[in-house]
């Protein structure tokens, strides 16, 4: 999911001051607003009432040309036109423009910022980027989450250094534009409108794939992702565990809030440490006993009627520390003895549901 950000703010009357440089450190510039003047996070700004920063003059004029890190978060930026970004082209490596109102990226500007390694447009108003990013050959991390994109920008195929991409909560309906992204290690497309896992064959170095909260019905087209360690498809429409045979290095599998009716198809996924199938329609604990590295098992909110499968399936899993089984019929039938029976069957557990096991 998204890395945490140190959010900074300003008002039009707040002076913008570059951070003092040190000979051994990169030049860094941040725009800061005193906390007392910041807008409340509980009351989002109305776009129509906002006086956009950047429309009148260059408010970055005090920043030195050799700035390497530019962070302009939640500062009402609606346009980049008058910010004279090309003057930073020789040194700028990281630019964070989170929580603004940017709707257009000028290719003439971004084609010059070829030293950029990280670019963050989280929570803006972008509907398209056209060819603005095509020449950012050193870009490694791109975050365009919480925008209005209907497709993955086609220009990503030119970004040969790209290894981490976030497109959370856009309007993307189909996975495209990644055919040349062979160095990609992490891809986040959660919260979109995707119905099918496809066009990922070239991502042979991918280690993390996040596709939660889409409309995907089938686990498919994953066979070339042999380095995958994390696969997340929570809150989709999957009904069957299948086509995971090639993912022998898979360590974390998240499939909660789907329509899965049986645990199966995990014969080759012996490196799993976390397996989450909570809130599905699974009636039995089965086909897990071979997962000898398993540390966390989430099966809460299913249809498991009793605890008979616990010891046969999980008893020999010495690494298992956390088990979630709450909100199953087996708990409702025996509210007083449920927890004690689990502890007796699986003495290796350190946590049952949300409560730690007391060591006597």
Short mmCIF file of C-alpha atoms in Angstrom, two decimals:
data_model
loop_
_atom_site.label_atom_id
_atom_site.label_comp_id
_atom_site.label_asym_id
_atom_site.label_seq_id
_atom_site.Cartn_x
_atom_site.Cartn_y
_atom_site.Cartn_z
CA UNK A 1 0.00 0.00 0.00
CA UNK A 2 1.09 3.69 0.15
CA UNK A 3 4.26 4.83 1.92
CA UNK A 4 3.66 7.39 4.63
CA UNK A 5 4.25 10.99 3.76
CA UNK A 6 5.34 13.95 5.84
CA UNK A 7 2.58 16.35 4.79
CA UNK A 8 3.52 20.04 4.65
CA UNK A 9 1.20 22.96 3.98
CA UNK A 10 1.32 26.71 3.38
CA UNK A 11 -0.80 29.80 2.96
CA UNK A 12 -0.17 32.53 0.43
CA UNK A 13 1.32 34.74 3.16
CA UNK A 14 3.76 32.15 4.42
CA UNK A 15 7.32 32.74 3.20
CA UNK A 16 8.83 29.83 1.31
CA UNK A 17 12.33 29.12 2.55
CA UNK A 18 14.73 26.47 1.24
CA UNK A 19 16.30 24.25 3.85
CA UNK A 20 19.95 25.06 4.51
CA UNK A 21 22.28 22.84 2.53
CA UNK A 22 25.09 20.69 3.84
CA UNK A 23 28.06 19.77 1.75
CA UNK A 24 27.51 16.06 2.38
CA UNK A 25 23.73 16.03 1.83
CA UNK A 26 21.36 16.67 -1.06
CA UNK A 27 19.79 20.11 -1.35
CA UNK A 28 16.21 19.81 -0.11
CA UNK A 29 13.33 22.29 -0.30
CA UNK A 30 10.03 22.04 1.52
CA UNK A 31 7.02 24.33 1.70
CA UNK A 32 5.75 24.61 5.27
CA UNK A 33 2.70 26.13 6.93
CA UNK A 34 2.54 26.79 10.68
CA UNK A 35 0.20 24.20 12.19
CA UNK A 36 -2.23 26.78 13.57
CA UNK A 37 -2.97 28.11 10.09
CA UNK A 38 -3.42 24.76 8.40
CA UNK A 39 -6.84 23.72 7.17
CA UNK A 40 -8.49 20.96 9.17
CA UNK A 41 -8.14 17.49 7.68
CA UNK A 42 -11.78 16.95 8.66
CA UNK A 43 -12.95 19.72 6.34
CA UNK A 44 -11.63 19.19 2.80
CA UNK A 45 -11.10 22.30 0.74
CA UNK A 46 -13.79 23.16 -1.76
CA UNK A 47 -12.07 23.34 -5.14
CA UNK A 48 -14.17 26.26 -6.38
CA UNK A 49 -13.18 28.44 -3.43
CA UNK A 50 -9.45 27.83 -3.64
CA UNK A 51 -7.03 30.48 -4.77
CA UNK A 52 -4.50 28.34 -6.53
CA UNK A 53 -0.83 28.72 -5.77
CA UNK A 54 1.46 29.04 -8.73
CA UNK A 55 -0.82 31.17 -10.88
CA UNK A 56 0.87 34.46 -10.00
CA UNK A 57 4.64 34.57 -10.25
CA UNK A 58 7.29 32.08 -9.22
CA UNK A 59 6.83 31.25 -5.54
CA UNK A 60 9.87 28.96 -5.74
CA UNK A 61 12.22 31.82 -6.58
CA UNK A 62 14.14 31.43 -3.30
CA UNK A 63 15.02 27.80 -4.00
CA UNK A 64 18.51 27.25 -5.44
CA UNK A 65 18.86 25.76 -8.90
CA UNK A 66 20.74 22.76 -7.49
CA UNK A 67 17.79 21.60 -5.36
CA UNK A 68 17.53 17.80 -5.52
CA UNK A 69 14.41 17.22 -3.42
CA UNK A 70 11.28 19.35 -3.89
CA UNK A 71 8.27 18.70 -1.64
CA UNK A 72 5.10 20.73 -2.23
CA UNK A 73 2.29 18.94 -0.39
CA UNK A 74 -1.26 20.26 0.08
CA UNK A 75 -0.41 23.80 -1.10
CA UNK A 76 -3.30 24.49 -3.50
CA UNK A 77 -1.21 24.12 -6.63
CA UNK A 78 -3.48 24.11 -9.67
CA UNK A 79 -0.92 24.85 -12.36
CA UNK A 80 2.80 24.26 -12.76
CA UNK A 81 3.08 26.83 -15.55
CA UNK A 82 4.77 29.65 -13.62
CA UNK A 83 6.96 27.59 -11.31
CA UNK A 84 9.98 27.54 -13.66
CA UNK A 85 10.67 23.88 -12.94
CA UNK A 86 13.16 23.48 -15.83
CA UNK A 87 15.75 25.49 -13.89
CA UNK A 88 16.01 22.53 -11.49
CA UNK A 89 16.57 20.09 -14.36
CA UNK A 90 20.27 19.61 -13.73
CA UNK A 91 19.84 18.32 -10.18
CA UNK A 92 16.21 17.51 -9.27
CA UNK A 93 15.85 13.84 -8.29
CA UNK A 94 12.67 13.75 -6.23
CA UNK A 95 9.50 15.81 -6.58
CA UNK A 96 6.45 15.35 -4.37
CA UNK A 97 3.27 17.23 -5.33
CA UNK A 98 0.73 15.37 -3.21
CA UNK A 99 -2.74 16.68 -2.42
CA UNK A 100 -3.00 19.51 -4.90
CA UNK A 101 -5.28 20.35 -7.84
CA UNK A 102 -2.98 19.64 -10.76
CA UNK A 103 -4.84 18.58 -13.91
CA UNK A 104 -2.21 19.03 -16.63
CA UNK A 105 1.43 18.05 -17.08
CA UNK A 106 3.29 20.07 -19.70
CA UNK A 107 5.52 17.75 -21.78
CA UNK A 108 7.91 20.62 -22.56
CA UNK A 109 8.60 20.96 -18.84
CA UNK A 110 8.81 17.31 -17.84
CA UNK A 111 10.89 16.30 -20.84
CA UNK A 112 13.68 18.39 -19.31
CA UNK A 113 13.52 16.83 -15.83
CA UNK A 114 15.40 13.73 -16.90
CA UNK A 115 17.26 13.28 -13.60
CA UNK A 116 14.04 12.62 -11.67
CA UNK A 117 14.12 9.34 -9.75
CA UNK A 118 10.90 9.72 -7.74
CA UNK A 119 7.72 11.52 -8.80
CA UNK A 120 4.61 11.73 -6.62
CA UNK A 121 1.24 13.09 -7.84
CA UNK A 122 -0.90 11.34 -5.21
CA UNK A 123 -4.34 12.98 -4.87
CA UNK A 124 -4.57 15.45 -7.73
CA UNK A 125 -6.95 15.94 -10.68
CA UNK A 126 -5.07 14.26 -13.51
CA UNK A 127 -7.19 12.60 -16.20
CA UNK A 128 -4.29 11.96 -18.57
CA UNK A 129 -0.55 12.61 -18.77
CA UNK A 130 -0.20 12.23 -22.56
CA UNK A 131 3.53 11.97 -23.33
CA UNK A 132 4.76 14.14 -20.44
CA UNK A 133 6.66 11.32 -18.72
CA UNK A 134 8.16 9.65 -21.77
CA UNK A 135 11.73 10.92 -21.27
CA UNK A 136 12.13 10.30 -17.54
CA UNK A 137 14.54 7.44 -18.11
CA UNK A 138 15.91 7.57 -14.55
CA UNK A 139 12.50 7.47 -12.86
CA UNK A 140 12.29 4.57 -10.41
CA UNK A 141 9.18 5.39 -8.35
CA UNK A 142 5.93 6.83 -9.71
CA UNK A 143 2.82 7.48 -7.61
CA UNK A 144 -0.33 8.66 -9.40
CA UNK A 145 -2.82 7.30 -6.90
CA UNK A 146 -6.13 9.07 -6.26
CA UNK A 147 -6.41 10.79 -9.61
CA UNK A 148 -8.90 10.43 -12.48
CA UNK A 149 -6.89 8.27 -14.87
CA UNK A 150 -8.82 5.85 -17.07
CA UNK A 151 -5.73 4.00 -18.27
CA UNK A 152 -2.14 3.34 -17.31
CA UNK A 153 -0.10 5.95 -19.22
CA UNK A 154 1.28 4.42 -22.40
CA UNK A 155 4.53 6.30 -21.90
CA UNK A 156 5.56 3.99 -19.07
CA UNK A 157 7.07 1.70 -21.68
CA UNK A 158 9.90 4.20 -22.12
CA UNK A 159 10.72 4.37 -18.39
CA UNK A 160 13.37 1.68 -18.33
CA UNK A 161 14.40 2.32 -14.70
CA UNK A 162 10.90 2.11 -13.24
CA UNK A 163 10.63 -0.38 -10.35
CA UNK A 164 7.70 0.83 -8.19
CA UNK A 165 4.34 2.12 -9.46
CA UNK A 166 1.18 3.20 -7.62
CA UNK A 167 -2.13 3.79 -9.43
CA UNK A 168 -4.48 3.30 -6.48
CA UNK A 169 -8.04 4.62 -6.70
CA UNK A 170 -8.27 5.78 -10.29
CA UNK A 171 -10.74 4.76 -13.01
CA UNK A 172 -8.60 2.19 -14.78
CA UNK A 173 -10.65 -0.62 -16.35
CA UNK A 174 -7.91 -2.62 -18.06
CA UNK A 175 -4.27 -3.43 -17.33
CA UNK A 176 -2.24 -2.07 -20.26
CA UNK A 177 0.92 -0.10 -20.95
CA UNK A 178 3.29 -2.29 -18.93
CA UNK A 179 4.57 -4.53 -21.70
CA UNK A 180 8.10 -3.08 -21.51
CA UNK A 181 8.33 -2.63 -17.73
CA UNK A 182 10.61 -5.60 -17.17
CA UNK A 183 12.35 -4.07 -14.14
CA UNK A 184 9.12 -3.44 -12.25
CA UNK A 185 9.19 -4.94 -8.74
CA UNK A 186 6.01 -3.50 -7.21
CA UNK A 187 2.72 -2.70 -8.95
CA UNK A 188 -0.29 -1.26 -7.09
CA UNK A 189 -3.58 -1.02 -8.98
CA UNK A 190 -6.03 -1.34 -6.11
CA UNK A 191 -9.33 0.52 -6.07
CA UNK A 192 -9.93 0.63 -9.82
CA UNK A 193 -12.40 -1.00 -12.23
CA UNK A 194 -10.27 -3.88 -13.48
CA UNK A 195 -12.12 -7.08 -14.41
CA UNK A 196 -9.29 -9.28 -15.66
CA UNK A 197 -5.66 -10.04 -14.75
CA UNK A 198 -3.85 -9.65 -18.06
CA UNK A 199 -0.88 -8.16 -19.92
CA UNK A 200 1.58 -8.86 -17.10
CA UNK A 201 3.67 -11.46 -18.92
CA UNK A 202 6.70 -9.19 -19.28
CA UNK A 203 6.93 -8.37 -15.57
CA UNK A 204 9.34 -11.20 -14.82
CA UNK A 205 10.95 -9.34 -11.90
CA UNK A 206 7.71 -8.37 -10.18
CA UNK A 207 7.73 -9.13 -6.45
CA UNK A 208 4.53 -7.39 -5.30
CA UNK A 209 1.17 -7.22 -7.08
CA UNK A 210 -1.67 -5.34 -5.38
CA UNK A 211 -5.08 -5.60 -7.10
CA UNK A 212 -7.51 -5.25 -4.19
CA UNK A 213 -10.94 -3.68 -4.57
CA UNK A 214 -11.47 -4.31 -8.26
CA UNK A 215 -13.94 -6.52 -10.16
CA UNK A 216 -11.67 -9.47 -10.93
CA UNK A 217 -13.41 -12.86 -11.17
CA UNK A 218 -10.56 -15.27 -11.94
CA UNK A 219 -6.99 -15.95 -10.81
CA UNK A 220 -5.20 -16.21 -14.15
CA UNK A 221 -2.26 -15.11 -16.31
CA UNK A 222 0.23 -15.20 -13.44
CA UNK A 223 2.56 -17.95 -14.65
CA UNK A 224 5.44 -15.67 -15.72
CA UNK A 225 5.56 -13.85 -12.37
CA UNK A 226 7.90 -16.40 -10.84
CA UNK A 227 9.55 -13.89 -8.46
CA UNK A 228 6.26 -12.78 -6.95
CA UNK A 229 6.33 -12.68 -3.14
CA UNK A 230 3.13 -10.75 -2.37
CA UNK A 231 -0.20 -11.15 -4.17
CA UNK A 232 -3.20 -9.18 -2.95
CA UNK A 233 -6.67 -9.54 -4.46
CA UNK A 234 -8.88 -8.58 -1.54
CA UNK A 235 -12.43 -7.41 -2.24
CA UNK A 236 -12.84 -8.84 -5.72
CA UNK A 237 -15.18 -11.49 -7.18
CA UNK A 238 -12.95 -14.56 -7.13
CA UNK A 239 -14.66 -17.89 -6.46
CA UNK A 240 -11.84 -20.40 -6.91
CA UNK A 241 -8.21 -20.77 -5.80
CA UNK A 242 -6.38 -21.77 -8.97
CA UNK A 243 -3.48 -21.09 -11.35
CA UNK A 244 -0.95 -20.40 -8.59
CA UNK A 245 1.39 -23.29 -9.43
CA UNK A 246 4.15 -21.12 -10.92
CA UNK A 247 4.34 -18.81 -7.89
CA UNK A 248 6.72 -20.98 -5.89
CA UNK A 249 8.32 -17.98 -4.13
CA UNK A 250 4.99 -16.55 -2.96
CA UNK A 251 5.12 -15.57 0.72
CA UNK A 252 1.96 -13.52 1.28
CA UNK A 253 -1.44 -14.21 -0.28
CA UNK A 254 -4.39 -11.93 0.49
CA UNK A 255 -7.82 -13.02 -0.78
CA UNK A 256 -10.28 -11.80 1.84
CA UNK A 257 -13.76 -10.58 0.87
CA UNK A 258 -14.23 -12.71 -2.21
CA UNK A 259 -16.50 -15.67 -3.02
CA UNK A 260 -14.06 -18.54 -2.48
CA UNK A 261 -15.73 -21.82 -1.48
CA UNK A 262 -12.74 -24.10 -0.84
CA UNK A 263 -9.04 -24.02 0.06
CA UNK A 264 -7.20 -25.76 -2.76
CA UNK A 265 -4.50 -25.27 -5.37
CA UNK A 266 -1.69 -24.35 -2.96
CA UNK A 267 0.45 -27.43 -3.48
CA UNK A 268 3.37 -25.44 -4.92
CA UNK A 269 3.12 -22.42 -2.63
CA UNK A 270 5.06 -23.96 0.25
CA UNK A 271 6.86 -20.70 1.15
CA UNK A 272 3.66 -18.96 2.26
CA UNK A 273 4.01 -17.18 5.60
CA UNK A 274 0.72 -15.24 5.48
CA UNK A 275 -2.53 -16.60 4.03
CA UNK A 276 -5.69 -14.50 4.27
CA UNK A 277 -9.01 -15.94 3.09
CA UNK A 278 -11.18 -14.16 5.62
CA UNK A 279 -14.78 -13.32 4.75
CA UNK A 280 -15.35 -15.91 2.05
CA UNK A 281 -17.62 -18.98 1.94
CA UNK A 282 -15.17 -21.68 3.03
CA UNK A 283 -16.76 -24.58 4.99
CA UNK A 284 -13.64 -26.47 6.09
CA UNK A 285 -10.00 -26.12 7.14
CA UNK A 286 -8.20 -28.29 4.61
CA UNK A 287 -5.22 -28.56 2.24
CA UNK A 288 -2.97 -26.39 4.42
CA UNK A 289 -0.88 -28.93 6.36
CA UNK A 290 2.01 -28.72 3.87
CA UNK A 291 2.52 -24.97 4.43
CA UNK A 292 5.27 -25.47 7.00
CA UNK A 293 6.44 -21.83 6.95
CA UNK A 294 3.00 -20.41 7.68
CA UNK A 295 2.98 -17.74 10.41
CA UNK A 296 -0.44 -16.10 9.98
CA UNK A 297 -3.71 -17.70 8.90
CA UNK A 298 -6.85 -15.61 8.49
CA UNK A 299 -10.09 -17.59 8.06
CA UNK A 300 -12.50 -15.37 9.97
CA UNK A 301 -15.98 -14.77 8.60
CA UNK A 302 -16.37 -18.07 6.75
CA UNK A 303 -18.68 -21.08 7.19
CA UNK A 304 -16.54 -23.40 9.32
CA UNK A 305 -18.94 -25.39 11.54
CA UNK A 306 -16.48 -26.92 14.01
CA UNK A 307 -12.82 -27.12 15.06
CA UNK A 308 -12.17 -30.68 13.94
CA UNK A 309 -9.74 -29.66 11.21
CA UNK A 310 -7.48 -27.64 13.48
CA UNK A 311 -5.07 -30.25 14.79
CA UNK A 312 -4.82 -32.41 11.63
CA UNK A 313 -4.20 -29.41 9.38
CA UNK A 314 -2.37 -26.96 11.63
CA UNK A 315 -0.99 -29.00 14.51
CA UNK A 316 2.41 -29.60 12.91
CA UNK A 317 2.88 -26.04 11.67
CA UNK A 318 5.39 -25.01 14.32
CA UNK A 319 5.83 -21.52 12.86
CA UNK A 320 2.12 -20.66 13.06
CA UNK A 321 1.65 -17.81 15.54
CA UNK A 322 -1.57 -16.06 14.55
CA UNK A 323 -4.96 -17.59 13.74
CA UNK A 324 -8.19 -15.73 13.00
CA UNK A 325 -11.34 -17.87 13.14
CA UNK A 326 -13.88 -15.50 14.67
CA UNK A 327 -17.28 -14.93 13.04
CA UNK A 328 -17.55 -18.59 11.99
CA UNK A 329 -20.31 -20.97 13.12
CA UNK A 330 -17.70 -22.82 15.22
CA UNK A 331 -17.40 -19.76 17.44
CA UNK A 332 -21.11 -19.04 17.63
CA UNK A 333 -21.86 -22.63 18.73
CA UNK A 334 -19.43 -22.55 21.65
CA UNK A 335 -18.64 -19.00 22.70
CA UNK A 336 -17.22 -20.04 26.08
CA UNK A 337 -15.09 -22.97 24.95
CA UNK A 338 -14.06 -21.75 21.49
CA UNK A 339 -10.84 -20.05 22.50
CA UNK A 340 -9.77 -22.72 25.00
CA UNK A 341 -10.22 -25.50 22.45
CA UNK A 342 -8.06 -23.68 19.93
CA UNK A 343 -5.31 -23.22 22.53
CA UNK A 344 -5.36 -26.92 23.40
CA UNK A 345 -5.24 -28.00 19.76
CA UNK A 346 -2.57 -25.47 18.75
CA UNK A 347 -0.30 -24.66 21.71
CA UNK A 348 2.19 -22.91 19.40
CA UNK A 349 -0.19 -19.97 18.84
CA UNK A 350 0.66 -16.54 20.23
CA UNK A 351 -2.49 -14.81 19.03
CA UNK A 352 -6.07 -16.00 18.52
CA UNK A 353 -8.22 -13.52 16.65
CA UNK A 354 -7.41 -10.05 18.00
CA UNK A 355 -6.22 -11.24 21.42
CA UNK A 356 -2.77 -12.44 22.42
CA UNK A 357 -2.45 -15.79 24.16
CA UNK A 358 -1.40 -15.49 27.78
CA UNK A 359 1.64 -17.54 28.67
CA UNK A 360 1.14 -19.12 32.10
#
